[in-house]
Short mmCIF file of C-alpha atoms in Angstrom, two decimals:
data_model
loop_
_atom_site.label_atom_id
_atom_site.label_comp_id
_atom_site.label_asym_id
_atom_site.label_seq_id
_atom_site.Cartn_x
_atom_site.Cartn_y
_atom_site.Cartn_z
CA MET A 16 11.03 -8.72 3.81
CA VAL A 17 11.98 -6.33 1.00
CA THR A 18 15.28 -4.42 1.16
CA ALA A 19 15.28 -1.44 -1.19
CA VAL A 20 18.27 0.48 -2.55
CA HIS A 21 17.61 4.12 -3.33
CA PRO A 22 17.23 4.67 -7.09
CA ALA A 23 20.33 6.07 -8.85
CA PHE A 24 22.63 4.78 -6.09
CA TYR A 25 23.90 2.10 -8.47
CA ASN A 26 23.87 3.62 -11.95
CA TYR A 27 20.15 3.61 -12.66
CA ASP A 28 20.08 6.02 -15.59
CA ASP A 29 16.28 6.37 -15.76
CA THR A 30 15.91 7.96 -12.32
CA VAL A 31 17.36 11.41 -13.02
CA HIS A 32 13.95 12.93 -12.24
CA LEU A 33 14.17 11.84 -8.60
CA GLU A 34 15.54 14.99 -7.01
CA GLU A 35 13.75 15.33 -3.66
CA SER A 36 12.85 13.04 -0.78
CA GLU A 37 9.22 13.43 -1.81
CA ASP A 38 10.09 12.03 -5.26
CA LEU A 39 11.71 9.01 -3.61
CA ALA A 40 8.65 8.54 -1.40
CA PHE A 41 6.34 8.36 -4.40
CA PHE A 42 8.81 6.01 -6.14
CA TYR A 43 8.58 3.60 -3.20
CA LEU A 44 4.80 3.93 -3.02
CA ASP A 45 4.72 2.88 -6.68
CA LEU A 46 7.08 0.02 -5.82
CA LEU A 47 4.75 -1.21 -3.06
CA ASP A 48 1.88 -1.16 -5.53
CA ALA A 49 3.94 -3.01 -8.15
CA LEU A 50 4.87 -5.69 -5.60
CA GLY A 51 1.28 -6.03 -4.45
CA ILE A 52 2.09 -4.99 -0.88
CA PRO A 53 -0.92 -3.08 0.50
CA ARG A 54 0.58 -2.39 3.93
CA ALA A 55 4.02 -2.84 5.50
CA HIS A 56 6.38 -2.02 8.34
CA LEU A 57 8.88 0.61 7.18
CA VAL A 58 12.42 0.83 8.58
CA GLY A 59 14.79 3.51 7.32
CA HIS A 60 18.18 4.95 8.27
CA SER A 61 19.44 8.53 7.82
CA LEU A 62 18.25 9.66 4.36
CA GLY A 63 16.18 6.46 4.20
CA ALA A 64 14.52 7.36 7.50
CA MET A 65 13.54 10.75 6.13
CA VAL A 66 12.06 9.07 3.05
CA ALA A 67 10.19 6.56 5.24
CA ALA A 68 8.72 9.46 7.20
CA GLU A 69 7.72 11.08 3.89
CA ILE A 70 5.88 7.91 2.86
CA ALA A 71 4.09 7.65 6.20
CA SER A 72 3.00 11.30 6.03
CA LEU A 73 1.97 11.31 2.36
CA ASP A 74 0.00 8.04 2.35
CA PRO A 75 -0.42 6.81 5.94
CA HIS A 76 -2.55 3.76 5.12
CA TYR A 77 0.46 2.00 3.54
CA VAL A 78 2.42 1.96 6.80
CA ASP A 79 1.71 -0.48 9.62
CA ARG A 80 4.63 0.48 11.87
CA LEU A 81 7.42 2.98 11.27
CA VAL A 82 11.04 2.87 12.49
CA LEU A 83 13.32 5.85 11.93
CA ILE A 84 17.03 5.35 12.67
CA SER A 85 19.17 8.52 12.88
CA PRO A 86 16.78 10.44 10.61
CA LEU A 87 17.78 13.48 8.58
CA GLY A 88 15.44 16.36 7.78
CA MET A 89 15.52 18.69 10.79
CA TRP A 90 17.75 21.52 11.99
CA GLN A 91 18.72 22.91 15.37
CA GLU A 92 21.12 25.85 15.72
CA GLU A 93 22.59 24.41 18.91
CA ALA A 94 23.46 21.15 17.13
CA PRO A 95 24.14 22.04 13.46
CA ILE A 96 24.51 19.19 10.98
CA PRO A 97 27.95 19.41 9.32
CA ASP A 98 28.29 19.61 5.55
CA PHE A 99 29.26 16.01 4.89
CA TYR A 100 30.26 16.75 1.30
CA VAL A 101 33.26 18.87 2.26
CA ILE A 102 34.56 16.60 5.03
CA PRO A 103 37.41 14.19 4.10
CA ARG A 104 36.33 10.57 4.27
CA ARG A 105 38.58 9.71 7.20
CA GLU A 106 37.14 12.59 9.23
CA GLN A 107 33.60 11.49 8.38
CA ARG A 108 34.09 8.49 10.63
CA HIS A 109 34.49 10.87 13.58
CA TYR A 110 30.96 12.16 13.01
CA CYS A 111 29.35 8.81 12.25
CA PHE A 112 30.90 6.31 14.66
CA ALA A 113 31.41 6.24 18.41
CA ASP A 114 34.82 4.66 17.75
CA PRO A 115 36.00 6.03 14.38
CA GLU A 116 38.96 3.65 14.27
CA SER A 117 36.93 0.50 14.89
CA GLU A 118 36.79 -2.25 12.29
CA VAL A 119 33.14 -1.58 11.51
CA ALA A 120 33.83 2.14 11.02
CA ARG A 121 36.80 1.55 8.73
CA GLU A 122 34.84 -0.98 6.71
CA ALA A 123 31.89 1.39 6.26
CA LEU A 124 34.00 4.48 5.52
CA PRO A 125 37.51 3.38 4.49
CA ASP A 126 40.26 5.94 3.88
CA ARG A 127 40.38 4.72 0.30
CA MET A 128 38.45 2.19 -1.73
CA PRO A 129 40.12 -1.10 -2.74
CA ASN A 130 39.79 -0.46 -6.47
CA GLU A 131 38.60 2.03 -9.08
CA GLU A 132 35.22 0.34 -9.50
CA ALA A 133 34.47 0.61 -5.78
CA GLU A 134 35.61 4.24 -5.77
CA SER A 135 33.31 5.02 -8.70
CA ALA A 136 30.36 3.32 -6.96
CA PHE A 137 31.08 5.32 -3.79
CA TRP A 138 30.88 8.64 -5.62
CA GLN A 139 27.80 7.48 -7.54
CA ARG A 140 26.00 6.97 -4.23
CA TYR A 141 27.24 10.32 -2.94
CA ALA A 142 26.04 12.13 -6.05
CA ALA A 143 22.63 10.45 -5.90
CA ALA A 144 22.19 11.31 -2.23
CA GLY A 145 23.42 14.84 -2.87
CA LYS A 146 20.60 15.48 -5.34
CA VAL A 147 18.04 14.69 -2.66
CA LEU A 148 19.88 16.42 0.18
CA TRP A 149 20.66 19.62 -1.73
CA GLY A 150 18.90 22.50 0.00
CA LEU A 151 18.59 20.64 3.28
CA PRO A 152 19.37 20.21 6.25
CA VAL A 153 15.77 21.12 7.03
CA ASN A 154 12.88 19.56 5.11
CA LEU A 155 10.13 22.08 5.80
CA ARG A 156 7.45 20.34 3.78
CA LEU A 157 8.00 17.10 5.66
CA LEU A 158 7.93 18.91 9.01
CA ARG A 159 4.53 20.36 8.14
CA ARG A 160 3.20 16.86 7.32
CA LEU A 161 4.56 14.76 10.18
CA HIS A 162 1.32 15.21 12.12
CA ARG A 163 -0.33 13.10 9.40
CA VAL A 164 1.63 9.98 10.38
CA LYS A 165 -0.88 7.52 11.81
CA SER A 166 1.29 4.45 12.43
CA PRO A 167 3.00 3.58 15.71
CA THR A 168 6.49 5.02 15.36
CA LEU A 169 9.87 4.27 16.96
CA VAL A 170 12.81 6.64 16.57
CA ILE A 171 16.27 5.20 17.30
CA GLY A 172 19.37 7.34 17.71
CA GLY A 173 22.93 7.02 18.94
CA GLU A 174 23.95 9.08 21.95
CA LYS A 175 27.37 9.71 20.38
CA ASP A 176 26.04 10.78 16.97
CA ARG A 177 27.95 13.88 15.84
CA LEU A 178 26.20 14.07 12.47
CA THR A 179 22.56 14.09 13.54
CA ALA A 180 22.86 14.71 17.27
CA PRO A 181 20.47 12.90 19.66
CA ILE A 182 18.26 15.99 19.79
CA TYR A 183 17.13 15.21 16.23
CA ALA A 184 15.75 11.80 17.21
CA GLN A 185 13.94 13.50 20.08
CA LEU A 186 12.53 16.19 17.76
CA TYR A 187 11.15 13.57 15.37
CA ALA A 188 9.53 11.81 18.32
CA GLN A 189 7.92 15.11 19.34
CA LYS A 190 6.61 15.85 15.83
CA VAL A 191 5.16 12.39 15.09
CA PRO A 192 2.03 11.74 17.17
CA GLY A 193 2.64 9.12 19.87
CA ALA A 194 6.19 8.27 18.74
CA ASP A 195 8.69 6.63 21.10
CA VAL A 196 12.41 7.35 21.10
CA VAL A 197 15.32 5.10 22.09
CA LEU A 198 18.88 6.43 22.37
CA LEU A 199 21.67 3.85 22.42
CA SER A 200 24.70 4.75 24.51
CA GLY A 201 27.37 2.91 22.53
CA SER A 202 26.77 4.17 19.01
CA ALA A 203 26.66 7.25 16.81
CA HIS A 204 24.98 7.69 13.40
CA TYR A 205 25.01 3.96 12.54
CA PRO A 206 23.59 2.19 15.61
CA HIS A 207 22.58 -0.82 13.49
CA LEU A 208 26.28 -1.32 12.67
CA GLU A 209 27.80 -0.45 16.04
CA GLU A 210 25.14 -2.03 18.29
CA PRO A 211 23.32 -4.49 16.00
CA ASP A 212 22.07 -6.68 18.84
CA ALA A 213 20.56 -3.73 20.69
CA VAL A 214 18.87 -2.45 17.53
CA LEU A 215 17.56 -5.93 16.74
CA ARG A 216 16.08 -6.21 20.24
CA GLU A 217 14.30 -2.88 19.78
CA LEU A 218 12.98 -3.94 16.37
CA GLU A 219 11.73 -7.28 17.69
CA ARG A 220 10.06 -5.58 20.64
CA PHE A 221 8.42 -2.91 18.50
CA LEU A 222 7.54 -4.86 15.37
CA GLY A 223 6.58 -8.05 17.18
#
């Protein structure tokens, strides 16, 4: 298993050219080539799910099975995605967690970081994500390519997600040929943190 961190999330100075989700997709395709991995299961969350969908649509033969958890990249007027970059950190938990005051929510999005280094790293990640997300919420080029996804696909969402509402998981499942969707009742935008056992069961069932 390979766990990848998005370039520039941790002070990678040579990745300033990566400004769109498509750029990240090609970066990871190059990474797969460099690692000698001809084909793989892809699992992504939020921005990472959108990038995983990009990879599967741009070069389908690399992807064996695809799992998208709370994916970004679509837009519905009846369930608008809030501008996360103007929401105070404490209020962000309300959008991202079924119980915003739970231990897991406070650990993921604390009111304040424990030290200056952690605070700097937090804003580095935000800035890096912001470059890719600028101009979204809708990724029109990806939407036009989703029909090219050839791999079996599972979309997982949280029923209490107030950032990317459950309708977005359902929309991805409609756009990707043959995709299945699972909505978990006890979680919001981070089901793998709030209901890890349920997500693990779905992954084991789907990935085998």
